[in-house]
Each structure stands twice: as structure tokens, then as C-alpha cells.
Amino acid sequence: MKLTDNLIAAANKASHSKHKSRFDSLAEILSSEGKDIDKVLEKLEDFQVAIPSWALGAGGTRFGRFGFKGEPSNLEQKIDDVGMLHKLTQTAGAVSLHIPWDVPQDYNTIKELAASHDIIFDAVNSNTFQDQKDSRASYKHGSLSNTNKTSRDQAVAHNIEVIKIGDKLGSKSLTVWLADGSNFPGQTNFQHALQHTEESLKTIYKALPEDWKLFIEYKPYEPNFYSTVIQDWGTSFMLANACGDKAYTLVDLGHHLPNTNIEQIVSTLMMKGKLGGFHFNDSKYGDDDLTVGSVKPYALFLIFNALVYGMENNPQNPYPAWMIDASHNIKDPLEDLIQSLEAIQEAYAKALLVDQTQLAVAQEAQDVVKCQEILQQAYRTDVRPLLEKARLNQGGAIRPIEAYRSLSIRKQLIKERGEHSVASGL
Amino acid sequence: MKLTDNLIAAANKASHSKHKSRFDSLAEILSSEGKDIDKVLEKLEDFQVAIPSWALGAGGTRFGRFGFKGEPSNLEQKIDDVGMLHKLTQTAGAVSLHIPWDVPQDYNTIKELAASHDIIFDAVNSNTFQDQKDSRASYKHGSLSNTNKTSRDQAVAHNIEVIKIGDKLGSKSLTVWLADGSNFPGQTNFQHALQHTEESLKTIYKALPEDWKLFIEYKPYEPNFYSTVIQDWGTSFMLANACGDKAYTLVDLGHHLPNTNIEQIVSTLMMKGKLGGFHFNDSKYGDDDLTVGSVKPYALFLIFNALVYGMENNPQNPYPAWMIDASHNIKDPLEDLIQSLEAIQEAYAKALLVDQTQLAVAQEAQDVVKCQEILQQAYRTDVRPLLEKARLNQGGAIRPIEAYRSLSIRKQLIKERGEHSVASGL
Amino acid sequence: MKLTDNLIAAANKASHSKHKSRFDSLAEILSSEGKDIDKVLEKLEDFQVAIPSWALGAGGTRFGRFGFKGEPSNLEQKIDDVGMLHKLTQTAGAVSLHIPWDVPQDYNTIKELAASHDIIFDAVNSNTFQDQKDSRASYKHGSLSNTNKTSRDQAVAHNIEVIKIGDKLGSKSLTVWLADGSNFPGQTNFQHALQHTEESLKTIYKALPEDWKLFIEYKPYEPNFYSTVIQDWGTSFMLANACGDKAYTLVDLGHHLPNTNIEQIVSTLMMKGKLGGFHFNDSKYGDDDLTVGSVKPYALFLIFNALVYGMENNPQNPYPAWMIDASHNIKDPLEDLIQSLEAIQEAYAKALLVDQTQLAVAQEAQDVVKCQEILQQAYRTDVRPLLEKARLNQGGAIRPIEAYRSLSIRKQLIKERGEHSVASGL
Amino acid sequence: MKLTDNLIAAANKASHSKHKSRFDSLAEILSSEGKDIDKVLEKLEDFQVAIPSWALGAGGTRFGRFGFKGEPSNLEQKIDDVGMLHKLTQTAGAVSLHIPWDVPQDYNTIKELAASHDIIFDAVNSNTFQDQKDSRASYKHGSLSNTNKTSRDQAVAHNIEVIKIGDKLGSKSLTVWLADGSNFPGQTNFQHALQHTEESLKTIYKALPEDWKLFIEYKPYEPNFYSTVIQDWGTSFMLANACGDKAYTLVDLGHHLPNTNIEQIVSTLMMKGKLGGFHFNDSKYGDDDLTVGSVKPYALFLIFNALVYGMENNPQNPYPAWMIDASHNIKDPLEDLIQSLEAIQEAYAKALLVDQTQLAVAQEAQDVVKCQEILQQAYRTDVRPLLEKARLNQGGAIRPIEAYRSLSIRKQLIKERGEHSVASGL
């Protein structure tokens, strides 16, 4: 199925007048506070988040997986799903492929399909945490860090292959997430593992096209439960510096030890010009990969506050690549992604409303109470009318979840794809 | 100084018309959604949070303390401070005394003073975590759980004394927080410590007046760093059951291991009719005792959602005693408390807006996406106009922080009390 | 393959004289300290840990699984594996079946096979966290706690079926682990979920044969990442009390929030006569299910110290059921289990060496330094010669890992079973 | 009182023969495994840990402090205490001064006193987390990072003053620990705070004598509970690199988020030649500052394993400065320190016993089980006879705690200093 403008307009009908009156009320308040609403809207409209190709199917845990009906069973259907998401939300204008799960059969067809949905190809992702059928070497004991040169070489070659695939699609960056690490004390030599990883990354880096970037992800644990080679931002930052100017750190919200102050990491990386990419999700315990904003929306706002500050004050940092990296274990993946996109936009909008001038004054004056008031003033604002307006301006749905349901999209997909289709991936 | 109605009215002048238009907008939206605004306002107005007597001075850490000017140096001044808080916020209509820091000299004077501020005496708190000068026995190795009977007896006697003091003031409950525990494996016999504690609590329980309640607090660590005798709600609940019908568990938000689902504990306790009291604060790492709502406002909302549900559906549970238990290390304590009260009211108001009927339907239908939408629908609402209205209805300040500052209250207090006054307490 | 006494004797040859001299040295030291070595040996020899039927194959994570060669592909082979483990270690004299992964085809054959290995059937485990093919109702939204009665009924019926299967094999207990919970705030009504769970457990409880026990496991998170219905020992304890005398709490070492004092929970449960079962594993971050003793051996010792104390002082508590519940992602499962059994025996032996009389005196005297010295005195002792002796006394291997390797057991298994056999389970 | 050789010899009498036979047994076993015992003993004898001047008195928490009798009330007495520790343990041959708590009155006297105890002056510590009486500027809102230049300048000047004091005593390094950070989101501008800190550190760095080192400590939280300017090793490492070759990171065991893999951080820093100093303590929850080895002795061993590896394989890293940084809330500080020193020596001895050659082979062969066996082989060895021997060789006590008690040292100190002496410090 394809969402036409007419369908969207029909879905918008019910909420249009409510939206208008609420937007007007909010606009009046914000204007009276000196906010430039058009500028905020413009920024919201420009903000596009990549959807990873593996996110369109149901996720699972080590205890199993509960399937979902109407899952996309090939890359074309995945791109169609992203297209629908983008049509509804006007915020999902990119897709991020995972190789080898989603190698295109025919590049031109895929590129045309994506273009027809107004979708670009963002960072490509390599996979060296699973053994592929008939692979020469195993990643059981690591990939880029493996003591076994054959495994390292295979992992490096795979990454270079992924760059080539991405290049044909118009991607401009490679994201490397390593599961490498160890489950038991003594299992690996930390220094050798780090050196191997640095050398492997440098080899991959050399294969990057001129205008590409390399994103180095970090994570403290899982799937290894004693150590991870790139355990924290400090290690990723060190490796990115060792590689060169086109190498950056990528922050995934779920990849931190309990209580880590992530917004401070974001600030430091942007000051150093090294924040390359960002993976959104939410969590209460570990890398839970829940819907963005479903557990700690204020933390998300604080991170966006740091991001907005960096985007305005750190020209040394490139514009980061945004992606949702969540798992959809019990929700319809499309609805889950809509909720995530809404939460991201909400946090971004609120961060844009922070009065940075007043905040700087209060910080300088060491007026702690006032600093808090300024952040809370922005956070407590109900920005939903702004998000609705930004979507509406671009032809999207005022209330995407409601539209998705009223248009019976999942029902259509099941009809088209069947009840037992399974998305490639984990 | 005393805040008169005229002063409040003067402070309200600036924000009055803004408040009115915003309240009207919000009321229209909420009414269109079928909410009974008057009922919400009534509940907000009825909601009163006790201020502990030790919260009016600057707090500190083990690394020291930075004083604050104009601190109250005796119980009268502390009650005056609570009076001002209550006048501004109309939410702080109770004080919770800590003995022996705040033993009244003259009960009648103190009671009249409190009454003049429209303040009642809520739960009294005993202190068996510090040795008082010239005390017979030491609490270095515990109080109610001490292997040494002299220490236990002293601690029991102190608690009974605290009940007597509270009784003279009109308090109706005793809060027992124990620092008892151990710093090192092997230091204590867990079973003996628990048995001693149970026996001591039972003795105290017997001394309770007929219409009193006993609140048993739990905490996993600090100031002991290996074990705490009452380490979790399960232990407190067990002890409360052992004592009898008038004994209850008290939940302090900061007294949990990382990532504990506190709202589920609240639900279980209320279902069992055993949630007696609640201490508000916020934290990122441990028992940080930060301003309520400053770090995890959504978690606070979820807890209030459980509290509202329990108050509506669990007649077996008494109405809980509310108290703020935070430490004011770098803020003016009065401003800090105003921010806490605002955050509490905000979370309560949002929880009152949750559509419980729809939520029950969505839960029954296992519509996970819808359940989340319903909670977020309430949480994303900007309820500040409701809080302003509730305060205004009762003669309080529309915006208490602004009023506090425009009325130069701290300046007045410094003038009256001097720069170097120090509040009794830690 | 079957391990004969001759094979074991051959494997023991190399280390026999070393063992003897080391055991004699240690025996001399311990005797001089007044320890009754024979009694310690007797207790070590009596201590038997169940091996779960799913532990004989490679485990995995949500990111995939790396297979292992020579995995048992049916229940008979699994029991053979446990038999070999038991022959080598003399500590694995029980197997714990997981239903429906390991339903016997022919009960007599299976019972005879187990008896031939001197293995009994310990607690049986139900599975309501996965949907089985063609099942009527789904557990996607819970089992015993499901809002949907059909799912609850199916889960109850399954548990009763598991009891019947266990009864035919001679098992005397049922372990219930629930994955039930929620991923998002608002998704479930905590009180309803708890009530449903209590009712379901009571129905199962009624179906228990007279001499059976019901073990109720708790876990704070995973596979659900917002809430778990039985989140902690307090909840499990409450449910066990609600069911009756034959219901107990089961403690799994990995099922706790960060930094939980597990030994204190053990002490409390044993004092209340409610510790029914114990699952061993180790972890650094969450429920990592690593080899027992590989990460926190001192914590394991402290837990055994509490267990030994309880077994000696709490007649109200039954003898607990012991089981290893780990995942073998990158090690040969049999070697992994041998390492786990060794670590369990080590911790138990050290706990048996704690001078409980002196410790009680030091605790009473509040001599904190001495208490620590007493525990460390036991812990720092190298008890390996004791474990070797206990095994040798019963016909096992002095050094099981070395024996396993020198006897080329895995090689034999691969020869017999092939490289691509896959164990039933996750 | 001063411990003479005769007193030590008398104290050793009781345990001498036991020691000899146990040492001989152990020596035989280790020799048979190819260990060079003399080399291990030499390394143990060379290993000296600094005692901080604030550690000789009782510590406390924010909930108060329980005093200890016979505390040293001036610097001379503190050095005497360290002298006694060193005499008993032969491991405490250095003292680390905290300024301004321990500014010498007469440098020559103090130096001679220290020399008479065979004690050198290790790193000096500055204090910018407390306001000193009559100080011009406050550290309430930070020191080296303060937005207020006056506060920053004062903090920089204080550090330079501390260098001068240390220089007069023969110290060769300055340790900077900053409490700087914030309690509330928005309170500080992360980037400005980091920039100010870098500039301040650079100014201090410039004042370092040629042969000095600067140690930069990191800590994630406390006394600030939202953010810390130098929150992790990555930030410290970045700052050390910005300062220059003489600047290093200092690792304090308690200054990490839950579950951090500290040994990996140690390995990375040593590979980069940037591990300057090390603070020992133990903890279960946060920066609990408990006796070293009292809670997680295996973690300590793993860290020493990384340290030993680095000292042998990383010539680019200087020999680190070792210090105990614990708090003695309920133990006699001297006994507490003896227990800490014993635990440090134990972990070091065990790490020295790890068969690095075999381990490298097993790691290369990806023999995970074997790697674990090798570490556990070393860890499970009872090395107490080695520690006794190392002490005895140098004239120390075989069993320092027993000697301390049999010589009634605390009793003597109380007699000399009185019951109510209070050590300077927190």
C-alpha cells in the first residue's frame, strides 16, 4: 500500500480544528516570551532520523521472540515501510542498511524506490557479531580484535565491502559496532585486543571514500559480559583520533553503565568536534532498546539540550547522523517507531525553546535555582501543537498514530504480505 | 517577617492576566476531553506535604558544608519558614519534627505559632544514628538492632520519648529510620540483627497511642556500606506485619538500588494496605536528596500514577503521610522547597489527568501502544495553569519562586537573623 | 561413551602424589586450628548440585549463538552428559528437566538410564515464556498474570502437566520462573497482574502431590524491561506465604538489581523457613549467566556462609534444592559446568571452615576487625586439596578439567554425535 | 610509643614456627610449578604504599562521625602512626600529605621524624572542595572550573602553594582531586567548565618542578550529584594529554560507576603511558571507602594482574604512586590500614604468581577455559606465608594485626594522647 496525500488529508480531518486552536494558543504564549516560532518549526521540519532496516520486524530477547503479522520480508518492503513512516511523520527521511541482512539485489531499483518515498540512504552498518553461513573464519572470539588474523582480515574485508555497497546507494558513512570483548577475566589480553582493533579500524578507514565518515560505537557490555574492547566514549574517542579526521564517536543511548551522565559526554565530544552519530532508544536497566522517550523523557531532553547547544556553538563538529536503534518486542514496529519519532521531536522542540541567553546569564551568576527554572520552563511546555504543525506543513499526519490506525495500515500490510512473513535480521 | 495577603496579592499582580488566559485555554482543552477540572483543583488544593524541621538549613556532604545566610536558628524560626512556604504555595501545611534537634521549649507557644501559620504537626522522627552528648550508650554499632542491650534499650526509650513529644503537639505518627547495618561482611549476624529490630519495634509499637501509626523506613545502604538491617520494602513490610495493624512501610524515593521499579512497590503496598508514608526527593546515583523532580520527573509521575490509583481503588490503605526529605547543599533551602513542592503538585496533577477508564480498557485489550499514549497524553499536558489556579484559589502565590524573589524574603531573613545563623541538625 | 572407574583412575595417576602431599599439609594446618576435617569432607561429599537439561548445549544472546560440536541432541544424551559430569566431579548427582524441551519418550528407559549414572531427578521446570507451536493462547503478554484468562488457564494447565511428568520421574518439586511483566509504563495494571499471579499459583499449588514443594523464582528485569510481576524476594515471599507451607522462594544469583546484598536475603528467608531452592551462576552486569565463581568468588563465599549458617541454625527451613543455571556461550558446556561445580564446592568448603563460635564472640563484642579476620582466615585458605580428596573418596577425578581433557571426552562425543548436533532449548 | 625491633621480635615469637612450616610447604609447591620465589619476595618487599595523613583518624558520613580514642592530633603524631604501621607491615614506607590540613610547622623536624621511621613523602594533595576560614573566594560553585575567576585563581594559587610545600619535603608529585561539578541539570555549562579546568590545570602544570608529576583524579559523582567535571578516565586522560608529558591520570578504585571494568582502564592507561597513581579502597555501592579487599578481593586481584602486566610490559608508563584512600568509620584506623595493606600485598602476590607465559599461549589459542584456570590457579593459592616471609625478611611482624593487639598499641596511644584527641581533617 502507498499513503497518498488524500489519505493523509482524510486522516487529518478529525483533528484539524483542535490542532489549529491549540497551536494558536501555544504560538501566542511562545511569542509573548520572545520565541521565534517559525525558526523552531523550520528546525523541526529539517530534522530527519534514519530508520534502520532491521527495525521493521519484531525484535526478541535471548528467551525467544514473538512474531508480528505483516512483517516486511525483503528490502523493498522495508523501504516501503520507511516510506509510510516518513509520509506520516515527515521525520523519517532516511534508511540505514544493515549488511549482510539487506544487500540490495538491484541497486537502481532500490535507489528509485527510496527516492520515490523521498528517503535517502544514511550510514551503512556492518555485522561482525554473527557468523554467516559458510564463512571462512568465525567471530566467536572477536572480529576486528581477534587474536586470529584470519578472523580480523575477514572482518576488515567485510567492512570494506559494506562501504562499497553503501557507496553505490549514496550513503556517506559507515557505522562500526563491535561485539568484541570477553566473558571471563583473563580470556583476552586487553592491550593486544585494543591494538588489533586500532589497526583494523585504520585499514577500514583507509578504504573510506573522500567524503565519507567512520562512526565508532562503544558499549560497556552485552553480548560479552566481562569486557568490551570499546567499552566507553574515551576508548572510542581515542580510536577515532588514531584513525583521523573522518573518524568519529557514535553515541547509542543504551550503551552506558547505570547513571552515566550522557549529556556531558555529548558536550565533550562536540567541543572536540568528534560526535559523529547518535542512536536513539530508551532503557531502564541495560541496553533495553525500548521506544525512545518511554522511560526517561527528561534525560532525552537534557541530551537534546546538549545537542542543540553543540549544533549552535561548535562549528568544529559536523552535523550528526541520527538513527533510531530500538527493538520492537511487543509492539507493532511501525507504531513503535512513530512513538519514538514523536518523542525525539518533542525533546528537540523543547530543547529549542530553552532560553540559552538567560541560561548563560544564570550560570554565570551561579543562580542554581534560576538555571533549573529555565530548563523546566522549556520542558514543561506542551509542544505537541508545534510537532503537529511541523508535520502538517510538510504534508504529514497531525497525529500519526491515530492516522495509522484510522487508515488500517497494518491490516493492509497483513493482507498484502501474509501473517507469517518474517523480516531478515536477528 | 510574615507574609500578608497584601504582599501576596502584590506579588501576584504581574502574572495574573497571563495566568488567567492560560488557565482558560487549558480548561477548555481538558473539558473537551471530559475532565472534571474542579475535581482536579479540589484534590490539588487538599494535597499538603510536610516540611521536615531539618530542611530549612543548608545540608552538606561528608566533604563539608557550605553555609547559607539567614538560616533559622531555633524551632520558632523554622516554623516561621514553613509558614512562609505554606503561604506562598498553599501546599506545605504541615511540619515534621526531628527529635532531639527540635524539642520544643514551650509546647503551647509552638502550637499556637504553628496554628497561626495554618500548619499542623505531621509524623515525628526519632534519631538513633548519632550519639548525643553524654548519652549512656552508643549507636556506633547500631540502635534497635544492636547486640548490646543497653544501646537497644536507649534507642527504644528515645523513640517512646519522641512519641510523647509528638503527642503533645498533635502528631499522629512516628517515623523510624534506622541507620543500623554493617560496613563489613561478617560484622553482624543478620538474623540476630533482624530479630532484635523486630523486638525493639514491637516494644515501641506498644507505646503508640490508639490513633497513632508507626512508619518503618527502609534503605539499602548509607551510612552503612555493606548491609542495612531494613534493606528493602520486603523487610519493612515483614516487620510492619509483625508489629500489627498500625504499623506501615514508609517509602523514601532515594532509598532504592539503581533502577528499582518504585511505582510497583507502591502498588503492592497499597494493595496490601501497608503504605503509610512517603518521602519525596530526587536522585541520579544514590540517596542524593536532590530537589524533587529535578532529575527524573517522569518517574515521579509514574509513582503518582500508582498513588492516585491506590487512593482511588484501595480503601484498605490509609491516606499516606507526605513529606519532602531532601538536602539543600547549594540552593536557598526555601527556594529549593518551593521547587520541590511545585514538582510534586505537577506530578500529582498529571496523574489525576490520566484517563483511568481508557487505560483499563487498553490494558485489558493488551494494546501496549495505546497504554503508553494514554500516560503520555496526561504527562505531556502543561499543567502549570492548574497549579497556579489551585494556589490562587487559596490565597497563595501564582508563581511562588517569583513572589519569593520579588518580595526579597531571603534579604529580610538575613536582616532579621544575621548572616551566620546555623540551623540545628546535621 | 561412558567413564569407567579405570579411565578415572588412569586420569588420576598423574596428580595423585601431588594431591596427597598437599592434602596432608592442609590437613595438618586445619587440625591444628581445631577443624574436624572428616566432617568437612563428609559434607562436601554429600553436597549435590542439579544440572539443568538445557545446560548441556551452547547458549546464546539476542545477538546470536555460536554452536558447539558434539552437543547432545536428545534427553538420553543429555543424561549421559550429566552422568559424565557426575562421574568426574561426584557433585552433579541430579538433573533438572525443562518442559517441554525435554519430555521423556519412555519414562522407564529414562529412569533406568539416570539410575545407571547415579543421578536423581530434581525440580522440574515449566516454560511459559515462549509460545509453543500450535498453542491455543499466547504468552506474549504474560502467562500466570495475563489479563486474558485463556492464556492464564493454559499456563496453569501446563504447570500441572509438568508436575505430572516430574512425578513419574521421581521429582519432588516444581520451579516456576515467570517472564511475566511489562516493557512500558502503563502497559499493565500492577495489582491485577499480581492478583492473577497469586490465583494461578494457588491453583498450581493445589495440584502438588503431598510431598512436593513449589519454588517461586523472582527476577527484577529481562526479558521484560520495565517491570516484572515477581520482581524481588519480597514479592516471591508474599506469594509463597499466600500459597501455603509447601511453597518457597527460589533465589537465582543473577536475578538482582546491582549491588543487592544477596546473603542477607538468604539469611532472612532461612530464618523464616522459606528458602526452597538456589540457582548458581555469576555475573558482572545483569543476569549474565556466567560460570559460577568466575567474577565474584568472595560474594559466593559470603552467600555460602549464610547458607551454612542457616543449614545449621534454622531447622524451620528445608534443605534447599541446588541447581546451576548458567549459559555456556563460548565455552565447552561440560568444561564450563566442571568449573562451576568446582567453584561451588570451593565456596562451600571455605564457608564450612569459618569458625562460627569465634565469629559469634567477635560479633557480640562488636570487634569489627576480628569479624573480618575470621571470614578472611577461612576464605584465604587454599581448599583445593579438600575438594580433590572429597572427589577421590567417592571415585571421582582429582582434577576434573584435566581428566576431561586427558580422556579426550569432547573428541569422543563429536565422534559419536557429529559436529552439528544441536541441543533442544533456546 | 615507638616500636623497637625487640618488641616486634617478641610479638613474632608465637607464630614463628607455624610460619616457617607453612612457608616451606608453599615454597615447595611453588618451586615445583617453576616459580622463582625469591623474585616474588623481592617484589613484595619493594612494594610500598603511601598512607594519607588524613587516614589516621576516624572518618564519618554525612550522618555524623563516631570518634576514636587516641587519634593523632598533629602532624608529628600522624607520622608516628605511619611509622608504626611501617614497622609492623614493612609496606607503608610513605606518607601523603593533605594541605591545608597538615602543613608542617617546621620542615626539618618533620623530615627528620619521617626519616627516623624510614618514611618518604609521596604525592601531596590539595584541597579545593572546602572553604577555609577567611578565604577570599568560595568553592561552593567549583574551584578550577568555577565561572568566577577569583575562585579559579585562588584554587590555582593554592595548588601552586601545595607544590612548594611538597617540594620542601621531598615529594615529587601533586594529586589534584576536584569536587567540581553540579547538582542540577542546567546548573553549569559543561564546555565552559571543562575549558576552565583545562586552563587552570595548565597553569598549575607550569609551576611543577622539572622532576615532578601531576596526577589528575576522576570521579563520576559525590559530592556533586548530577555531574562532575572530570567524570571518567577519558576526561582525565584528555586533560593529562593537554597538559603535557608530566601529567597523568590517577585511578581511585571507588570512583567508578557500578560494574565498571577497572582493570581494562588500567591496561589502556598503562599502554598509553598515562597511569600515574592509584588509590586503594573497596566498595559495594559507591565511593564507600571501605578497607581494601574487604568486599571484592577478586576484582582487586584482577586489577593487580593488569598492573603487574603493565609494569612488566609497558616501559612507556612510569612506576605508579600507590596510596590507600579509605575511611575508617567504625574500625581502629591503624588496624583498618593493616588489613588494607595485607589485602594489597595479597592481591599483588597472587598477581605475581600468574603464569603469564601460559596465559599468553591460552589467549592466543582462544582456550577460554584454560585462561580462567590459569588466573584461578594463582588466585586460589594461599599466599599468606609469602607475605609473612616478606615482612619477616625486613624486620616486620609476621602477623601485624596480632602484633598490634598483643603489643597493646592502641592502649598506649590513648595513654599518651588521651581519649578525646581529634585528627585534623574532615
PDB file of C-alpha atoms in Angstrom, chain A residues 3-88:
ATOM      1  CA  LEU A   3      -0.039   6.515   1.504  1.00  0.00           C
ATOM      2  CA  THR A   4      -1.344   9.227  -0.767  1.00  0.00           C
ATOM      3  CA  ASP A   5      -1.864  12.872   0.116  1.00  0.00           C
ATOM      4  CA  ASN A   6      -5.552  12.245   0.003  1.00  0.00           C
ATOM      5  CA  LEU A   7      -5.401   9.507   2.555  1.00  0.00           C
ATOM      6  CA  ILE A   8      -3.352  11.693   4.871  1.00  0.00           C
ATOM      7  CA  ALA A   9      -5.732  14.589   4.407  1.00  0.00           C
ATOM      8  CA  ALA A  10      -8.648  12.352   5.237  1.00  0.00           C
ATOM      9  CA  ALA A  11      -6.928  11.145   8.366  1.00  0.00           C
ATOM     10  CA  ASN A  12      -6.158  14.710   9.391  1.00  0.00           C
ATOM     11  CA  LYS A  13      -9.693  15.878   9.093  1.00  0.00           C
ATOM     12  CA  ALA A  14     -10.819  14.859  12.550  1.00  0.00           C
ATOM     13  CA  SER A  15      -8.081  16.650  14.443  1.00  0.00           C
ATOM     14  CA  HIS A  16      -7.566  19.691  12.261  1.00  0.00           C
ATOM     15  CA  SER A  17      -9.583  22.257  14.110  1.00  0.00           C
ATOM     16  CA  LYS A  18      -8.384  21.125  17.522  1.00  0.00           C
ATOM     17  CA  HIS A  19      -4.840  21.377  16.266  1.00  0.00           C
ATOM     18  CA  LYS A  20      -5.371  24.867  14.989  1.00  0.00           C
ATOM     19  CA  SER A  21      -6.736  26.311  18.188  1.00  0.00           C
ATOM     20  CA  ARG A  22      -4.060  24.654  20.309  1.00  0.00           C
ATOM     21  CA  PHE A  23      -1.294  25.774  18.030  1.00  0.00           C
ATOM     22  CA  ASP A  24      -2.584  29.325  18.109  1.00  0.00           C
ATOM     23  CA  SER A  25      -2.710  29.341  21.916  1.00  0.00           C
ATOM     24  CA  LEU A  26       0.797  27.995  22.157  1.00  0.00           C
ATOM     25  CA  ALA A  27       2.095  30.364  19.482  1.00  0.00           C
ATOM     26  CA  GLU A  28       0.731  33.285  21.426  1.00  0.00           C
ATOM     27  CA  ILE A  29       2.402  32.213  24.641  1.00  0.00           C
ATOM     28  CA  LEU A  30       5.722  31.498  22.966  1.00  0.00           C
ATOM     29  CA  SER A  31       5.651  34.749  21.033  1.00  0.00           C
ATOM     30  CA  SER A  32       4.994  36.652  24.223  1.00  0.00           C
ATOM     31  CA  GLU A  33       8.144  35.057  25.579  1.00  0.00           C
ATOM     32  CA  GLY A  34      10.084  36.238  22.581  1.00  0.00           C
ATOM     33  CA  LYS A  35      10.440  32.899  20.829  1.00  0.00           C
ATOM     34  CA  ASP A  36      10.757  32.810  17.043  1.00  0.00           C
ATOM     35  CA  ILE A  37       8.234  30.077  16.269  1.00  0.00           C
ATOM     36  CA  ASP A  38       8.955  29.953  12.564  1.00  0.00           C
ATOM     37  CA  LYS A  39      12.580  29.231  13.250  1.00  0.00           C
ATOM     38  CA  VAL A  40      11.657  26.454  15.654  1.00  0.00           C
ATOM     39  CA  LEU A  41       9.288  24.985  13.083  1.00  0.00           C
ATOM     40  CA  GLU A  42      11.920  25.189  10.387  1.00  0.00           C
ATOM     41  CA  LYS A  43      14.370  23.282  12.538  1.00  0.00           C
ATOM     42  CA  LEU A  44      11.808  20.673  13.397  1.00  0.00           C
ATOM     43  CA  GLU A  45      10.938  20.209   9.755  1.00  0.00           C
ATOM     44  CA  ASP A  46      14.582  19.825   8.810  1.00  0.00           C
ATOM     45  CA  PHE A  47      15.237  17.200  11.446  1.00  0.00           C
ATOM     46  CA  GLN A  48      15.286  13.742   9.869  1.00  0.00           C
ATOM     47  CA  VAL A  49      16.017  10.481  11.640  1.00  0.00           C
ATOM     48  CA  ALA A  50      17.196   7.335   9.879  1.00  0.00           C
ATOM     49  CA  ILE A  51      15.260   4.114  10.358  1.00  0.00           C
ATOM     50  CA  PRO A  52      17.466   1.023  10.409  1.00  0.00           C
ATOM     51  CA  SER A  53      16.413  -1.686   8.020  1.00  0.00           C
ATOM     52  CA  TRP A  54      16.237  -4.236  10.834  1.00  0.00           C
ATOM     53  CA  ALA A  55      13.720  -2.230  12.832  1.00  0.00           C
ATOM     54  CA  LEU A  56      10.715  -3.020  10.702  1.00  0.00           C
ATOM     55  CA  GLY A  57      10.317  -6.533  12.073  1.00  0.00           C
ATOM     56  CA  ALA A  58       9.649  -7.793  15.573  1.00  0.00           C
ATOM     57  CA  GLY A  59      12.675  -7.995  17.827  1.00  0.00           C
ATOM     58  CA  GLY A  60      13.269 -10.537  20.543  1.00  0.00           C
ATOM     59  CA  THR A  61      15.358 -11.473  23.539  1.00  0.00           C
ATOM     60  CA  ARG A  62      17.518 -14.465  24.292  1.00  0.00           C
ATOM     61  CA  PHE A  63      14.345 -16.038  25.697  1.00  0.00           C
ATOM     62  CA  GLY A  64      12.642 -16.005  22.346  1.00  0.00           C
ATOM     63  CA  ARG A  65      10.681 -13.824  20.010  1.00  0.00           C
ATOM     64  CA  PHE A  66       7.000 -13.214  19.445  1.00  0.00           C
ATOM     65  CA  GLY A  67       6.342 -12.659  15.770  1.00  0.00           C
ATOM     66  CA  PHE A  68       4.303  -9.881  14.292  1.00  0.00           C
ATOM     67  CA  LYS A  69       1.968 -10.082  11.341  1.00  0.00           C
ATOM     68  CA  GLY A  70       2.631  -8.389   8.032  1.00  0.00           C
ATOM     69  CA  GLU A  71       6.372  -8.014   8.552  1.00  0.00           C
ATOM     70  CA  PRO A  72       8.334  -6.908   5.502  1.00  0.00           C
ATOM     71  CA  SER A  73      10.141  -9.909   4.091  1.00  0.00           C
ATOM     72  CA  ASN A  74      12.551  -8.157   1.745  1.00  0.00           C
ATOM     73  CA  LEU A  75      14.388  -4.888   1.354  1.00  0.00           C
ATOM     74  CA  GLU A  76      11.772  -3.424  -0.957  1.00  0.00           C
ATOM     75  CA  GLN A  77       9.054  -3.928   1.626  1.00  0.00           C
ATOM     76  CA  LYS A  78      11.278  -2.478   4.327  1.00  0.00           C
ATOM     77  CA  ILE A  79      11.789   0.645   2.302  1.00  0.00           C
ATOM     78  CA  ASP A  80       8.057   0.813   1.708  1.00  0.00           C
ATOM     79  CA  ASP A  81       7.571   0.708   5.464  1.00  0.00           C
ATOM     80  CA  VAL A  82      10.039   3.531   5.998  1.00  0.00           C
ATOM     81  CA  GLY A  83       8.258   5.405   3.244  1.00  0.00           C
ATOM     82  CA  MET A  84       4.983   5.104   5.092  1.00  0.00           C
ATOM     83  CA  LEU A  85       6.589   6.211   8.327  1.00  0.00           C
ATOM     84  CA  HIS A  86       8.057   9.210   6.578  1.00  0.00           C
ATOM     85  CA  LYS A  87       4.815  10.096   4.896  1.00  0.00           C
ATOM     86  CA  LEU A  88       3.013  10.081   8.233  1.00  0.00           C
TER      87      LEU A  88
END
